[in-house]
PDB file of C-alpha atoms in Angstrom:
ATOM      1  CA  GLY A   1       0.000   0.000   0.000  1.00 75.00           C
ATOM      2  CA  SER A   2       2.968   2.363  -0.163  1.00 83.00           C
ATOM      3  CA  GLY A   3       2.527   3.047  -3.885  1.00 84.00           C
ATOM      4  CA  LYS A   4       5.358   0.889  -5.251  1.00 85.00           C
ATOM      5  CA  SER A   5       3.425  -0.391  -8.261  1.00 83.00           C
ATOM      6  CA  SER A   6       2.156   3.085  -9.162  1.00 87.00           C
ATOM      7  CA  LEU A   7       5.728   4.334  -8.863  1.00 91.00           C
ATOM      8  CA  ILE A   8       6.970   1.704 -11.317  1.00 90.00           C
ATOM      9  CA  ASN A   9       4.294   2.703 -13.833  1.00 87.00           C
ATOM     10  CA  THR A  10       5.153   6.397 -13.436  1.00 90.00           C
ATOM     11  CA  LEU A  11       8.927   6.020 -13.736  1.00 92.00           C
ATOM     12  CA  PHE A  12       9.267   3.532 -16.571  1.00 89.00           C
ATOM     13  CA  GLN A  13       8.030   3.358 -20.142  1.00 80.00           C
ATOM     14  CA  ALA A  14       5.782   0.316 -19.852  1.00 71.00           C
ATOM     15  CA  ASP A  15       2.642  -0.103 -17.755  1.00 65.00           C
ATOM     16  CA  LEU A  16       3.525  -3.530 -16.410  1.00 65.00           C
ATOM     17  CA  ALA A  17       2.872  -3.147 -12.697  1.00 66.00           C
ATOM     18  CA  ALA A  18      -0.758  -3.799 -11.767  1.00 60.00           C
ATOM     19  CA  VAL A  19      -2.139  -1.158  -9.415  1.00 64.00           C
ATOM     20  CA  ASP A  20      -4.745  -2.068  -6.802  1.00 58.00           C
ATOM     21  CA  VAL A  21      -6.380  -0.215  -3.925  1.00 54.00           C
ATOM     22  CA  LEU A  22      -5.263  -2.949  -1.533  1.00 53.00           C
ATOM     23  CA  PRO A  23      -1.733  -4.246  -0.912  1.00 54.00           C
ATOM     24  CA  SER A  24      -1.501  -6.828  -3.663  1.00 55.00           C
ATOM     25  CA  THR A  25       2.158  -7.768  -3.937  1.00 58.00           C
ATOM     26  CA  ASP A  26       2.467 -10.877  -1.801  1.00 66.00           C
ATOM     27  CA  ARG A  27       5.559 -12.227  -3.533  1.00 78.00           C
ATOM     28  CA  ILE A  28       8.573 -10.834  -5.347  1.00 83.00           C
ATOM     29  CA  GLN A  29       7.449  -9.595  -8.772  1.00 85.00           C
ATOM     30  CA  ASN A  30       9.997  -9.633 -11.572  1.00 87.00           C
ATOM     31  CA  TYR A  31       9.441  -6.938 -14.225  1.00 87.00           C
ATOM     32  CA  GLN A  32      11.619  -6.714 -17.312  1.00 88.00           C
ATOM     33  CA  TRP A  33      11.867  -4.149 -20.069  1.00 87.00           C
ATOM     34  CA  GLN A  34      13.901  -4.772 -23.236  1.00 84.00           C
ATOM     35  CA  THR A  35      15.004  -2.481 -26.048  1.00 79.00           C
ATOM     36  CA  GLU A  36      15.156  -3.483 -29.706  1.00 78.00           C
ATOM     37  CA  SER A  37      18.932  -3.721 -29.335  1.00 77.00           C
ATOM     38  CA  GLY A  38      18.529  -6.318 -26.584  1.00 81.00           C
ATOM     39  CA  GLU A  39      19.385  -4.258 -23.505  1.00 83.00           C
ATOM     40  CA  THR A  40      17.339  -5.321 -20.499  1.00 88.00           C
ATOM     41  CA  LEU A  41      16.203  -3.595 -17.318  1.00 91.00           C
ATOM     42  CA  THR A  42      15.137  -5.904 -14.493  1.00 91.00           C
ATOM     43  CA  LEU A  43      13.123  -4.544 -11.599  1.00 91.00           C
ATOM     44  CA  LEU A  44      12.238  -6.619  -8.559  1.00 90.00           C
ATOM     45  CA  ASP A  45       9.143  -5.406  -6.708  1.00 88.00           C
ATOM     46  CA  THR A  46       9.196  -6.857  -3.195  1.00 85.00           C
ATOM     47  CA  PRO A  47       6.223  -7.409  -0.871  1.00 81.00           C
ATOM     48  CA  GLY A  48       5.517  -4.986   1.950  1.00 79.00           C
ATOM     49  CA  TYR A  49       6.970  -5.443   5.416  1.00 73.00           C
ATOM     50  CA  GLU A  50       4.005  -7.426   6.653  1.00 69.00           C
ATOM     51  CA  GLN A  51       5.102 -10.146   4.234  1.00 70.00           C
ATOM     52  CA  VAL A  52       8.841  -9.510   4.147  1.00 66.00           C
ATOM     53  CA  ASN A  53       9.067  -9.919   7.901  1.00 66.00           C
ATOM     54  CA  ARG A  54       8.554 -13.589   7.173  1.00 76.00           C
ATOM     55  CA  ALA A  55      12.054 -15.045   7.412  1.00 81.00           C
ATOM     56  CA  ASP A  56      11.945 -16.831   4.051  1.00 81.00           C
ATOM     57  CA  LEU A  57      10.895 -13.756   2.077  1.00 80.00           C
ATOM     58  CA  ARG A  58      13.241 -11.444   3.972  1.00 83.00           C
ATOM     59  CA  ASN A  59      16.225 -13.687   3.244  1.00 86.00           C
ATOM     60  CA  LEU A  60      15.212 -13.867  -0.413  1.00 85.00           C
ATOM     61  CA  VAL A  61      15.111 -10.075  -0.657  1.00 87.00           C
ATOM     62  CA  LEU A  62      18.560  -9.854   0.934  1.00 88.00           C
ATOM     63  CA  ASP A  63      19.861 -12.426  -1.560  1.00 89.00           C
ATOM     64  CA  TYR A  64      18.540 -10.380  -4.482  1.00 90.00           C
ATOM     65  CA  ALA A  65      20.140  -7.228  -3.060  1.00 91.00           C
ATOM     66  CA  ILE A  66      23.619  -8.687  -3.543  1.00 91.00           C
ATOM     67  CA  ASN A  67      23.251  -8.455  -7.331  1.00 91.00           C
ATOM     68  CA  ALA A  68      21.211  -5.248  -7.457  1.00 95.00           C
ATOM     69  CA  ASP A  69      22.454  -1.933  -8.863  1.00 96.00           C
ATOM     70  CA  LEU A  70      20.102   0.261  -6.845  1.00 96.00           C
ATOM     71  CA  LEU A  71      17.592  -0.003  -4.007  1.00 96.00           C
ATOM     72  CA  LEU A  72      14.422   2.095  -4.002  1.00 95.00           C
ATOM     73  CA  LEU A  73      12.515   2.321  -0.725  1.00 94.00           C
ATOM     74  CA  ALA A  74       8.917   3.583  -0.944  1.00 94.00           C
ATOM     75  CA  THR A  75       7.837   5.234   2.313  1.00 94.00           C
ATOM     76  CA  PRO A  76       4.305   6.744   2.492  1.00 94.00           C
ATOM     77  CA  ALA A  77       4.216  10.333   3.746  1.00 95.00           C
ATOM     78  CA  LEU A  78       1.465   9.684   6.307  1.00 93.00           C
ATOM     79  CA  ASP A  79       3.222   6.722   7.931  1.00 89.00           C
ATOM     80  CA  PRO A  80       5.270   7.971  10.921  1.00 84.00           C
ATOM     81  CA  ALA A  81       6.537   4.508  11.915  1.00 86.00           C
ATOM     82  CA  LEU A  82       9.945   4.193  10.247  1.00 92.00           C
ATOM     83  CA  GLN A  83      11.656   1.712  12.550  1.00 92.00           C
ATOM     84  CA  MET A  84      10.954  -1.154  10.119  1.00 90.00           C
ATOM     85  CA  ASP A  85      12.553   0.932   7.365  1.00 91.00           C
ATOM     86  CA  VAL A  86      15.632   1.512   9.521  1.00 93.00           C
ATOM     87  CA  ASP A  87      15.891  -2.178  10.477  1.00 91.00           C
ATOM     88  CA  PHE A  88      15.486  -3.311   6.886  1.00 90.00           C
ATOM     89  CA  LEU A  89      18.075  -0.860   5.544  1.00 93.00           C
ATOM     90  CA  GLN A  90      20.512  -1.935   8.262  1.00 93.00           C
ATOM     91  CA  ASP A  91      20.070  -5.559   7.151  1.00 91.00           C
ATOM     92  CA  ILE A  92      20.605  -4.585   3.510  1.00 92.00           C
ATOM     93  CA  LYS A  93      23.735  -2.557   4.253  1.00 93.00           C
ATOM     94  CA  ALA A  94      25.125  -5.419   6.335  1.00 92.00           C
ATOM     95  CA  GLU A  95      24.824  -7.637   3.261  1.00 91.00           C
ATOM     96  CA  VAL A  96      25.828  -5.095   0.586  1.00 93.00           C
ATOM     97  CA  ALA A  97      27.594  -2.099   2.117  1.00 91.00           C
ATOM     98  CA  ASP A  98      28.026  -0.180  -1.150  1.00 93.00           C
ATOM     99  CA  LEU A  99      24.514  -0.654  -2.588  1.00 95.00           C
ATOM    100  CA  PRO A 100      23.143   2.814  -3.498  1.00 96.00           C
ATOM    101  CA  ALA A 101      19.694   3.505  -2.016  1.00 96.00           C
ATOM    102  CA  ILE A 102      17.050   6.175  -2.562  1.00 97.00           C
ATOM    103  CA  ALA A 103      14.158   6.725  -0.154  1.00 97.00           C
ATOM    104  CA  ILE A 104      11.058   7.902  -2.010  1.00 97.00           C
ATOM    105  CA  VAL A 105       8.426   9.713   0.048  1.00 97.00           C
ATOM    106  CA  THR A 106       5.207   8.669  -1.702  1.00 95.00           C
ATOM    107  CA  GLN A 107       1.641   9.982  -1.491  1.00 93.00           C
ATOM    108  CA  VAL A 108       2.645  13.480  -0.366  1.00 95.00           C
ATOM    109  CA  ASP A 109      -0.542  14.803  -1.996  1.00 94.00           C
ATOM    110  CA  ARG A 110      -2.380  13.352   1.031  1.00 94.00           C
ATOM    111  CA  LEU A 111      -0.600  15.665   3.459  1.00 96.00           C
ATOM    112  CA  ARG A 112      -2.478  18.637   4.916  1.00 94.00           C
ATOM    113  CA  PRO A 113      -4.201  20.601   3.542  1.00 95.00           C
ATOM    114  CA  ILE A 114      -5.675  17.340   2.278  1.00 90.00           C
ATOM    115  CA  ARG A 115      -7.933  18.665  -0.479  1.00 88.00           C
ATOM    116  CA  GLU A 116      -5.257  20.873  -1.999  1.00 90.00           C
ATOM    117  CA  TRP A 117      -3.179  19.504  -4.844  1.00 90.00           C
ATOM    118  CA  GLN A 118      -2.096  22.169  -7.307  1.00 91.00           C
ATOM    119  CA  PRO A 119       1.491  21.489  -8.380  1.00 92.00           C
ATOM    120  CA  PRO A 120       4.150  22.615  -8.940  1.00 92.00           C
ATOM    121  CA  TYR A 121       5.364  22.925  -5.350  1.00 95.00           C
ATOM    122  CA  ASP A 122       8.688  24.290  -4.138  1.00 95.00           C
ATOM    123  CA  TRP A 123       8.976  21.766  -1.336  1.00 96.00           C
ATOM    124  CA  GLU A 124      12.548  22.737  -0.408  1.00 96.00           C
ATOM    125  CA  TRP A 125      12.059  26.496   0.072  1.00 96.00           C
ATOM    126  CA  GLY A 126       8.373  27.385  -0.388  1.00 95.00           C
ATOM    127  CA  ASP A 127       6.173  28.672   2.443  1.00 96.00           C
ATOM    128  CA  ARG A 128       2.745  27.492   1.254  1.00 95.00           C
ATOM    129  CA  ALA A 129       1.090  25.103   3.710  1.00 96.00           C
ATOM    130  CA  LYS A 130       1.437  22.133   1.387  1.00 97.00           C
ATOM    131  CA  GLU A 131       5.074  22.925   0.647  1.00 97.00           C
ATOM    132  CA  VAL A 132       5.870  23.102   4.356  1.00 97.00           C
ATOM    133  CA  ALA A 133       4.092  19.791   4.984  1.00 97.00           C
ATOM    134  CA  ILE A 134       6.032  18.065   2.181  1.00 97.00           C
ATOM    135  CA  ARG A 135       9.318  19.510   3.427  1.00 97.00           C
ATOM    136  CA  GLU A 136       8.690  18.382   7.006  1.00 97.00           C
ATOM    137  CA  ALA A 137       7.731  14.854   5.919  1.00 97.00           C
ATOM    138  CA  THR A 138      10.833  14.598   3.730  1.00 97.00           C
ATOM    139  CA  GLU A 139      13.211  16.033   6.337  1.00 97.00           C
ATOM    140  CA  TYR A 140      11.829  13.659   8.976  1.00 96.00           C
ATOM    141  CA  ARG A 141      12.704  10.702   6.759  1.00 96.00           C
ATOM    142  CA  ALA A 142      16.071  12.168   5.803  1.00 96.00           C
ATOM    143  CA  LYS A 143      16.936  12.444   9.494  1.00 96.00           C
ATOM    144  CA  LEU A 144      16.103   8.792  10.210  1.00 95.00           C
ATOM    145  CA  LEU A 145      17.100   7.177   6.912  1.00 96.00           C
ATOM    146  CA  GLY A 146      19.847   9.490   5.681  1.00 94.00           C
ATOM    147  CA  ASN A 147      22.644   7.303   7.009  1.00 94.00           C
ATOM    148  CA  PHE A 148      21.503   4.504   4.694  1.00 95.00           C
ATOM    149  CA  CYS A 149      20.228   6.427   1.643  1.00 95.00           C
ATOM    150  CA  ASN A 150      22.015   8.533  -0.958  1.00 94.00           C
ATOM    151  CA  LEU A 151      18.883  10.609  -1.488  1.00 96.00           C
ATOM    152  CA  VAL A 152      15.434  11.217   0.044  1.00 97.00           C
ATOM    153  CA  LEU A 153      12.873  12.706  -2.366  1.00 97.00           C
ATOM    154  CA  PRO A 154       9.095  13.345  -2.322  1.00 97.00           C
ATOM    155  CA  VAL A 155       6.993  12.228  -5.287  1.00 97.00           C
ATOM    156  CA  VAL A 156       3.406  11.838  -6.431  1.00 95.00           C
ATOM    157  CA  THR A 157       2.666   9.202  -9.031  1.00 91.00           C
ATOM    158  CA  GLY A 158       0.404   9.783 -12.011  1.00 82.00           C
ATOM    159  CA  ASP A 159      -3.145   8.468 -12.202  1.00 77.00           C
ATOM    160  CA  SER A 160      -5.080   9.010 -15.429  1.00 72.00           C
ATOM    161  CA  LYS A 161      -8.322   7.759 -13.854  1.00 75.00           C
ATOM    162  CA  LYS A 162      -8.163  10.496 -11.206  1.00 75.00           C
ATOM    163  CA  ASN A 163      -6.685  13.113 -13.567  1.00 74.00           C
ATOM    164  CA  ARG A 164      -3.660  13.302 -11.267  1.00 78.00           C
ATOM    165  CA  VAL A 165      -0.470  14.384 -12.979  1.00 83.00           C
ATOM    166  CA  PRO A 166       2.821  13.076 -11.582  1.00 89.00           C
ATOM    167  CA  TRP A 167       4.980  15.435  -9.548  1.00 95.00           C
ATOM    168  CA  GLY A 168       8.640  15.170  -8.498  1.00 95.00           C
ATOM    169  CA  VAL A 169       9.337  12.516 -11.120  1.00 94.00           C
ATOM    170  CA  GLU A 170      11.995  14.500 -12.998  1.00 93.00           C
ATOM    171  CA  ALA A 171      14.119  14.991  -9.862  1.00 94.00           C
ATOM    172  CA  LEU A 172      13.690  11.330  -8.957  1.00 95.00           C
ATOM    173  CA  SER A 173      14.559  10.125 -12.471  1.00 93.00           C
ATOM    174  CA  LEU A 174      17.731  12.216 -12.466  1.00 92.00           C
ATOM    175  CA  GLY A 175      18.518  10.882  -8.985  1.00 93.00           C
ATOM    176  CA  LEU A 176      18.208   7.322 -10.257  1.00 94.00           C
ATOM    177  CA  VAL A 177      20.626   7.994 -13.108  1.00 91.00           C
ATOM    178  CA  ASP A 178      23.160   9.680 -10.823  1.00 91.00           C
ATOM    179  CA  ALA A 179      22.980   6.973  -8.151  1.00 93.00           C
ATOM    180  CA  ILE A 180      24.058   3.982 -10.239  1.00 91.00           C
ATOM    181  CA  ALA A 181      27.432   3.151 -11.743  1.00 87.00           C
ATOM    182  CA  PRO A 182      28.414   5.492 -14.631  1.00 82.00           C
ATOM    183  CA  THR A 183      28.756   2.556 -17.025  1.00 81.00           C
ATOM    184  CA  LYS A 184      25.059   1.732 -16.520  1.00 87.00           C
ATOM    185  CA  GLN A 185      23.557   5.221 -16.382  1.00 86.00           C
ATOM    186  CA  LEU A 186      22.777   5.465 -20.075  1.00 82.00           C
ATOM    187  CA  ARG A 187      21.276   2.009 -20.209  1.00 85.00           C
ATOM    188  CA  LEU A 188      18.941   2.888 -17.352  1.00 89.00           C
ATOM    189  CA  ALA A 189      17.973   6.192 -18.979  1.00 87.00           C
ATOM    190  CA  ARG A 190      16.642   4.385 -22.046  1.00 85.00           C
ATOM    191  CA  PHE A 191      13.844   2.931 -19.949  1.00 89.00           C
ATOM    192  CA  LEU A 192      12.759   6.068 -18.082  1.00 90.00           C
ATOM    193  CA  ARG A 193       9.629   7.973 -19.070  1.00 89.00           C
ATOM    194  CA  ASN A 194      11.102  11.334 -18.109  1.00 89.00           C
ATOM    195  CA  LEU A 195      12.610  13.060 -21.146  1.00 85.00           C
ATOM    196  CA  GLU A 196      14.842  15.405 -19.133  1.00 86.00           C
ATOM    197  CA  ALA A 197      16.562  12.440 -17.477  1.00 87.00           C
ATOM    198  CA  ARG A 198      17.191  10.857 -20.879  1.00 85.00           C
ATOM    199  CA  ILE A 199      18.610  14.130 -22.226  1.00 84.00           C
ATOM    200  CA  VAL A 200      20.949  14.522 -19.242  1.00 84.00           C
ATOM    201  CA  ALA A 201      22.139  10.948 -19.672  1.00 80.00           C
ATOM    202  CA  ALA A 202      22.817  11.594 -23.352  1.00 79.00           C
ATOM    203  CA  ALA A 203      24.749  14.734 -22.385  1.00 80.00           C
ATOM    204  CA  LYS A 204      26.911  12.627 -20.090  1.00 76.00           C
ATOM    205  CA  ILE A 205      28.018  10.389 -22.952  1.00 72.00           C
ATOM    206  CA  ILE A 206      28.614  13.410 -25.213  1.00 73.00           C
ATOM    207  CA  ASP A 207      30.807  14.909 -22.510  1.00 74.00           C
ATOM    208  CA  HIS A 208      32.632  11.603 -22.147  1.00 69.00           C
ATOM    209  CA  TYR A 209      33.526  11.578 -25.861  1.00 68.00           C
ATOM    210  CA  THR A 210      34.269  15.301 -26.208  1.00 70.00           C
ATOM    211  CA  PHE A 211      38.006  14.830 -25.697  1.00 66.00           C
ATOM    212  CA  GLN A 212      38.122  12.680 -28.866  1.00 65.00           C
ATOM    213  CA  MET A 213      37.197  15.646 -31.038  1.00 67.00           C
ATOM    214  CA  ALA A 214      40.538  17.379 -30.403  1.00 69.00           C
ATOM    215  CA  THR A 215      42.133  15.550 -33.330  1.00 68.00           C
ATOM    216  CA  THR A 216      41.026  14.490 -36.810  1.00 70.00           C
ATOM    217  CA  GLN A 217      41.794  10.895 -35.919  1.00 69.00           C
ATOM    218  CA  GLY A 218      39.697  11.178 -32.770  1.00 70.00           C
ATOM    219  CA  LEU A 219      36.757  12.713 -34.652  1.00 71.00           C
ATOM    220  CA  THR A 220      36.894   9.944 -37.248  1.00 73.00           C
ATOM    221  CA  SER A 221      36.904   7.380 -34.468  1.00 68.00           C
ATOM    222  CA  LEU A 222      33.875   9.037 -32.878  1.00 67.00           C
ATOM    223  CA  LEU A 223      31.907   9.098 -36.140  1.00 69.00           C
ATOM    224  CA  LYS A 224      32.611   5.410 -36.746  1.00 69.00           C
ATOM    225  CA  SER A 225      31.559   4.448 -33.240  1.00 66.00           C
ATOM    226  CA  PRO A 226      27.936   3.547 -32.427  1.00 66.00           C
ATOM    227  CA  VAL A 227      27.696   6.441 -29.975  1.00 67.00           C
ATOM    228  CA  LEU A 228      25.875   8.852 -32.312  1.00 67.00           C
ATOM    229  CA  GLN A 229      23.198   6.306 -33.139  1.00 69.00           C
ATOM    230  CA  PHE A 230      22.959   5.516 -29.432  1.00 70.00           C
ATOM    231  CA  ILE A 231      22.433   9.186 -28.526  1.00 70.00           C
ATOM    232  CA  SER A 232      19.870   9.656 -31.294  1.00 71.00           C
ATOM    233  CA  THR A 233      17.914   6.597 -30.244  1.00 73.00           C
ATOM    234  CA  LEU A 234      18.104   7.560 -26.569  1.00 70.00           C
ATOM    235  CA  SER A 235      16.866  11.094 -27.215  1.00 70.00           C
ATOM    236  CA  THR A 236      14.203  10.455 -29.850  1.00 71.00           C
ATOM    237  CA  GLY A 237      13.493   6.735 -29.880  1.00 68.00           C
ATOM    238  CA  SER A 238      14.352   6.596 -33.591  1.00 69.00           C
ATOM    239  CA  PRO A 239      17.622   4.991 -34.732  1.00 63.00           C
ATOM    240  CA  VAL A 240      16.833   6.213 -38.270  1.00 67.00           C
ATOM    241  CA  LEU A 241      17.755   9.764 -37.242  1.00 60.00           C
ATOM    242  CA  ALA A 242      21.331   8.657 -36.662  1.00 54.00           C
TER     243      ALA A 242
END
């Protein structure tokens, strides 16, 4: 019930995660996206704590964490009980000390004033009541979870049925790209819905190859490499433009 499935559907370019009004993930769900070139993104959606506290499921999650590139923890804004989050993150870090983690404060639209939801919101510096509520909820989690997480960000997922537009997704998408190993950033960006994150990732690879343009030989090498087609496909989705 923390909004994990809605988050998956909002972040990535395929609506694969079923969304229900009741907690419906009672086992580890394996979602995979694949590009035409064969690159694959695997996302493991774990059950909530009420299931993961079972020893067998908890151990399975810890086993998966060893091979993961990034951990995303969904923490609902109205849930003040974070001790299970702290315990779980401690267990994860004991298994994989260098696993990057991002805590995502979900459902911040439900904070007071409850009936108000008129983004955009400047949650870091704004003084509107909703902005203050989002900031306090995020800072509370940063204080308790900051030792285990690279980043703590608020987000609201999209819902076409309720005419609710997503909010905070660009910052989160960029955070995802920055958190993982540089060699995998561009591959991850291919699968994100957010265009700005894909553009930034493309800029990273352009910057990486800039030094090659200092010489004729380097420029020739760049033009013969698949990087231009990669950037074109990443930015527009059309390899023909290369």
